[in-house]
XYZ file of C-alpha atoms in Angstrom:
264
model
C 4.573 7.378 -28.140
C 0.954 7.915 -27.504
C -0.549 9.507 -24.342
C -1.840 7.049 -21.538
C -4.443 8.053 -18.965
C -5.664 5.906 -15.893
C -8.513 5.308 -14.204
C -8.348 4.300 -10.751
C -11.639 2.193 -9.907
C -11.137 3.328 -6.354
C -11.817 6.341 -4.275
C -9.628 5.593 -1.899
C -6.941 8.527 -0.531
C -4.734 6.142 0.131
C -4.597 4.672 -2.933
C -4.800 7.842 -5.099
C -1.702 9.326 -3.067
C 0.056 5.964 -4.220
C -1.065 6.078 -7.975
C 0.278 9.433 -7.796
C 4.286 8.347 -7.207
C 4.030 7.184 -10.980
C 3.358 10.998 -12.299
C 0.916 10.058 -15.089
C -2.407 11.576 -15.467
C -5.487 9.775 -13.808
C -8.919 9.676 -12.961
C -11.232 8.227 -10.169
C -14.465 6.324 -10.404
C -16.266 4.454 -7.755
C -16.803 0.879 -8.757
C -20.772 -0.071 -8.275
C -20.180 -3.996 -7.109
C -21.256 -6.200 -4.694
C -18.440 -6.926 -2.561
C -20.190 -9.823 -0.352
C -17.970 -12.833 -0.348
C -19.007 -15.790 -2.632
C -20.114 -19.274 -0.628
C -16.684 -21.421 0.045
C -14.304 -18.027 -1.828
C -10.645 -17.985 0.111
C -9.062 -14.636 0.858
C -7.000 -15.422 -2.216
C -9.521 -16.007 -4.671
C -11.899 -12.911 -3.271
C -9.401 -9.973 -3.669
C -8.465 -11.480 -7.343
C -12.450 -11.493 -8.435
C -13.096 -7.913 -6.515
C -10.059 -6.396 -8.284
C -11.183 -7.451 -11.532
C -14.902 -6.581 -11.196
C -13.828 -3.121 -9.653
C -12.280 -2.381 -13.356
C -15.179 -4.082 -15.237
C -17.526 -2.186 -13.451
C -15.775 0.930 -13.778
C -15.256 0.826 -17.304
C -18.682 0.104 -17.906
C -19.903 2.662 -16.020
C -17.870 5.567 -17.856
C -17.821 3.803 -21.080
C -19.954 6.408 -22.511
C -17.360 9.045 -20.968
C -14.370 7.058 -22.700
C -16.131 7.051 -25.952
C -16.073 10.343 -25.851
C -12.810 11.088 -24.383
C -11.146 8.904 -26.867
C -12.868 10.736 -30.068
C -12.066 14.067 -28.480
C -8.316 12.684 -27.604
C -8.704 14.211 -24.088
C -9.952 13.462 -20.841
C -11.933 15.590 -18.046
C -9.201 18.127 -17.062
C -8.610 18.771 -13.353
C -11.395 20.623 -11.498
C -9.856 23.924 -10.562
C -9.583 23.092 -6.900
C -7.779 19.739 -7.377
C -4.403 21.544 -9.286
C -1.978 19.083 -9.402
C 1.974 19.700 -10.401
C 1.938 15.848 -11.283
C 0.169 14.086 -13.568
C -2.856 14.886 -11.698
C -6.379 13.357 -10.944
C -9.919 14.143 -12.286
C -13.009 12.667 -11.451
C -14.880 10.367 -13.952
C -18.696 10.702 -13.327
C -20.551 7.311 -12.803
C -23.551 7.348 -15.401
C -25.809 5.803 -13.119
C -25.035 8.438 -10.435
C -2.706 -20.376 0.083
C 0.721 -19.222 0.546
C 2.730 -16.568 0.232
C 4.068 -15.175 -3.857
C 2.641 -13.937 -6.794
C -0.385 -15.041 -8.558
C -0.832 -13.761 -12.433
C -3.417 -14.161 -14.735
C -4.449 -12.691 -18.019
C -8.345 -13.193 -19.000
C -10.177 -11.824 -21.686
C -12.995 -9.367 -21.350
C -15.990 -7.945 -23.592
C -14.818 -4.984 -25.323
C -16.386 -1.421 -25.250
C -16.338 -1.398 -28.945
C -14.192 2.120 -28.961
C -12.203 3.218 -31.693
C -8.951 4.725 -31.075
C -6.511 6.248 -33.455
C -2.826 6.444 -33.161
C -2.713 9.524 -31.114
C -5.631 9.499 -28.709
C -5.098 8.376 -25.471
C -4.502 4.850 -24.298
C -6.650 4.310 -21.482
C -6.395 1.551 -18.679
C -8.490 1.210 -15.545
C -6.831 -0.172 -12.222
C -9.018 -1.942 -10.033
C -7.794 -3.009 -6.383
C -9.004 -4.909 -3.397
C -7.329 -6.163 0.144
C -8.268 -8.018 2.638
C -6.457 -9.446 5.660
C -6.355 -13.210 6.187
C -6.235 -14.858 9.227
C -6.114 -18.664 9.176
C -8.151 -18.506 6.162
C -10.556 -16.073 7.160
C -11.040 -12.889 5.564
C -11.169 -10.012 7.794
C -12.206 -6.872 6.257
C -12.770 -3.493 6.930
C -14.405 -2.781 10.070
C -16.644 0.068 9.615
C -16.805 1.731 12.995
C -15.056 1.594 16.640
C -16.565 -1.644 18.051
C -15.854 -3.604 14.843
C -12.024 -2.576 14.764
C -11.298 -3.107 18.350
C -13.021 -6.563 18.122
C -10.488 -7.350 14.992
C -7.474 -6.110 16.720
C -8.152 -7.987 19.509
C -8.592 -11.384 17.596
C -5.497 -10.339 15.485
C -3.153 -9.443 18.609
C -0.039 -11.729 18.357
C -0.871 -13.372 15.490
C 0.698 -13.755 11.713
C -1.902 -12.525 9.286
C -1.436 -12.587 5.336
C -2.524 -9.605 3.873
C -3.615 -10.113 0.079
C -4.040 -7.625 -2.514
C -5.618 -8.046 -5.502
C -4.918 -5.730 -8.461
C -6.221 -5.504 -12.149
C -5.285 -3.691 -15.077
C -8.005 -3.589 -17.826
C -7.374 -2.542 -21.330
C -10.941 -1.280 -22.402
C -9.847 -1.101 -26.391
C -8.621 -4.557 -26.626
C -10.653 -6.006 -24.002
C -8.101 -7.546 -22.175
C -7.558 -7.762 -18.067
C -4.320 -8.592 -16.923
C -4.240 -9.517 -12.823
C -2.125 -10.293 -10.164
C -2.238 -11.143 -6.153
C 0.593 -9.756 -3.857
C 0.518 -11.228 -0.234
C 2.137 -9.446 2.449
C 3.044 -11.812 6.129
C 2.958 -9.648 8.813
C 2.983 -10.454 12.656
C 1.097 -8.421 14.917
C 2.779 -7.515 18.599
C 0.773 -9.045 21.750
C -1.447 -5.734 22.075
C -2.985 -4.120 25.188
C -6.581 -2.907 25.301
C -5.195 0.687 26.169
C -2.963 0.362 23.336
C -6.020 -0.896 20.838
C -7.935 1.917 21.896
C -5.602 4.629 21.753
C -4.649 3.661 18.444
C -8.640 4.071 16.994
C -9.226 7.128 18.783
C -6.011 8.322 16.813
C -5.900 6.905 13.474
C -9.690 6.102 12.991
C -9.089 3.163 10.747
C -12.433 1.960 9.949
C -12.131 2.060 6.147
C -8.926 -0.100 6.354
C -8.667 -3.955 6.026
C -7.679 -5.507 9.518
C -8.145 -1.364 10.988
C -4.624 -1.468 9.682
C -3.147 2.104 8.626
C 0.060 1.260 7.898
C 1.463 4.257 6.606
C 1.030 6.080 9.595
C 0.867 5.072 13.214
C -0.648 1.501 12.165
C 2.723 0.339 11.617
C 3.342 0.208 15.758
C 1.298 -2.637 15.594
C 3.591 -5.094 14.238
C 6.304 -6.945 15.249
C 7.709 -7.623 11.647
C 6.814 -7.534 8.035
C 7.770 -9.621 5.248
C 7.121 -8.527 1.904
C 8.707 -7.807 -1.691
C 6.529 -4.469 -1.961
C 5.500 -2.107 0.720
C 3.036 -0.673 -1.253
C 0.887 -3.561 -1.107
C 0.388 -3.438 2.556
C -1.198 0.017 1.887
C -3.419 -1.154 -0.724
C -1.776 -0.098 -4.401
C 1.402 -2.720 -5.155
C 3.220 -0.487 -7.380
C 5.812 -2.559 -8.093
C 3.082 -5.319 -9.477
C 0.976 -2.388 -11.306
C 4.721 -0.995 -12.641
C 5.146 -4.577 -14.465
C 1.354 -4.727 -15.475
C 1.555 -1.236 -17.156
C 4.526 -2.628 -19.029
C 2.932 -5.751 -20.101
C 0.402 -3.310 -21.805
C 3.354 -1.438 -23.223
C 3.219 1.575 -20.990
C 6.749 2.061 -18.869
C 5.939 4.254 -15.849
C 9.451 5.517 -16.751
C 9.200 6.505 -20.537
C 6.054 7.804 -20.403
C 6.424 10.977 -18.298
C 5.479 14.729 -19.082
C 8.166 16.728 -21.158
C 9.852 18.964 -19.035
C 8.847 22.425 -19.392
C 12.136 24.453 -20.373
C 12.647 28.062 -18.392
C 14.552 30.462 -20.783
C 16.777 32.835 -18.613
C 15.651 36.603 -18.366
């Protein structure tokens, strides 16, 4: 079984924390793309397009690094400041400084022309994107307090679908698999005092719809209907495990070997 190294096309600490659950080595790289919605683009189309675009962009940004890594049969090690007992993560420098349900697509992308020997690491790049869909209108990251308050006032008492796009790009094969996971949420009727207290406590300005459900944001909801709770945080791990298995990487079987400690 050849080793695998993942690259997360995101600097989101929430996605990084989720990916660490797989206990696989991974690096992070910020994708350099324009995230502006296209004219007439639906939220469902937007998250699929951006998740794929992020994975492809990172493949191009770190192409030289990937080529060198595949030649050396290794990727950049963890910096001393980021030790990890798990698979670990390391930064990859950039050369340029509907309805509810599943949507699955496999698309062919241009290969990066990297040669891979049997014992070199398999490199797979993960891209993700999320928007809150309120009646067909995409609600993105607020960026600041005023926008976040406006978003939550608008979403108060409504059912909102969080649409999460996920892409897994295999640069050696030039293959990109993508999936969309939708989660229906019903907001409580929120008072201004509740909204402002939540925003001051959490400051979720880099989260779609100003929701950070992994902490205090869960108190915003009346109910959540979903098949994968990690999707609401931004990286659907059940779907990702499925895509990884389709690429021949089973997270359960690609664990690092146990270190045996002999008794004195």
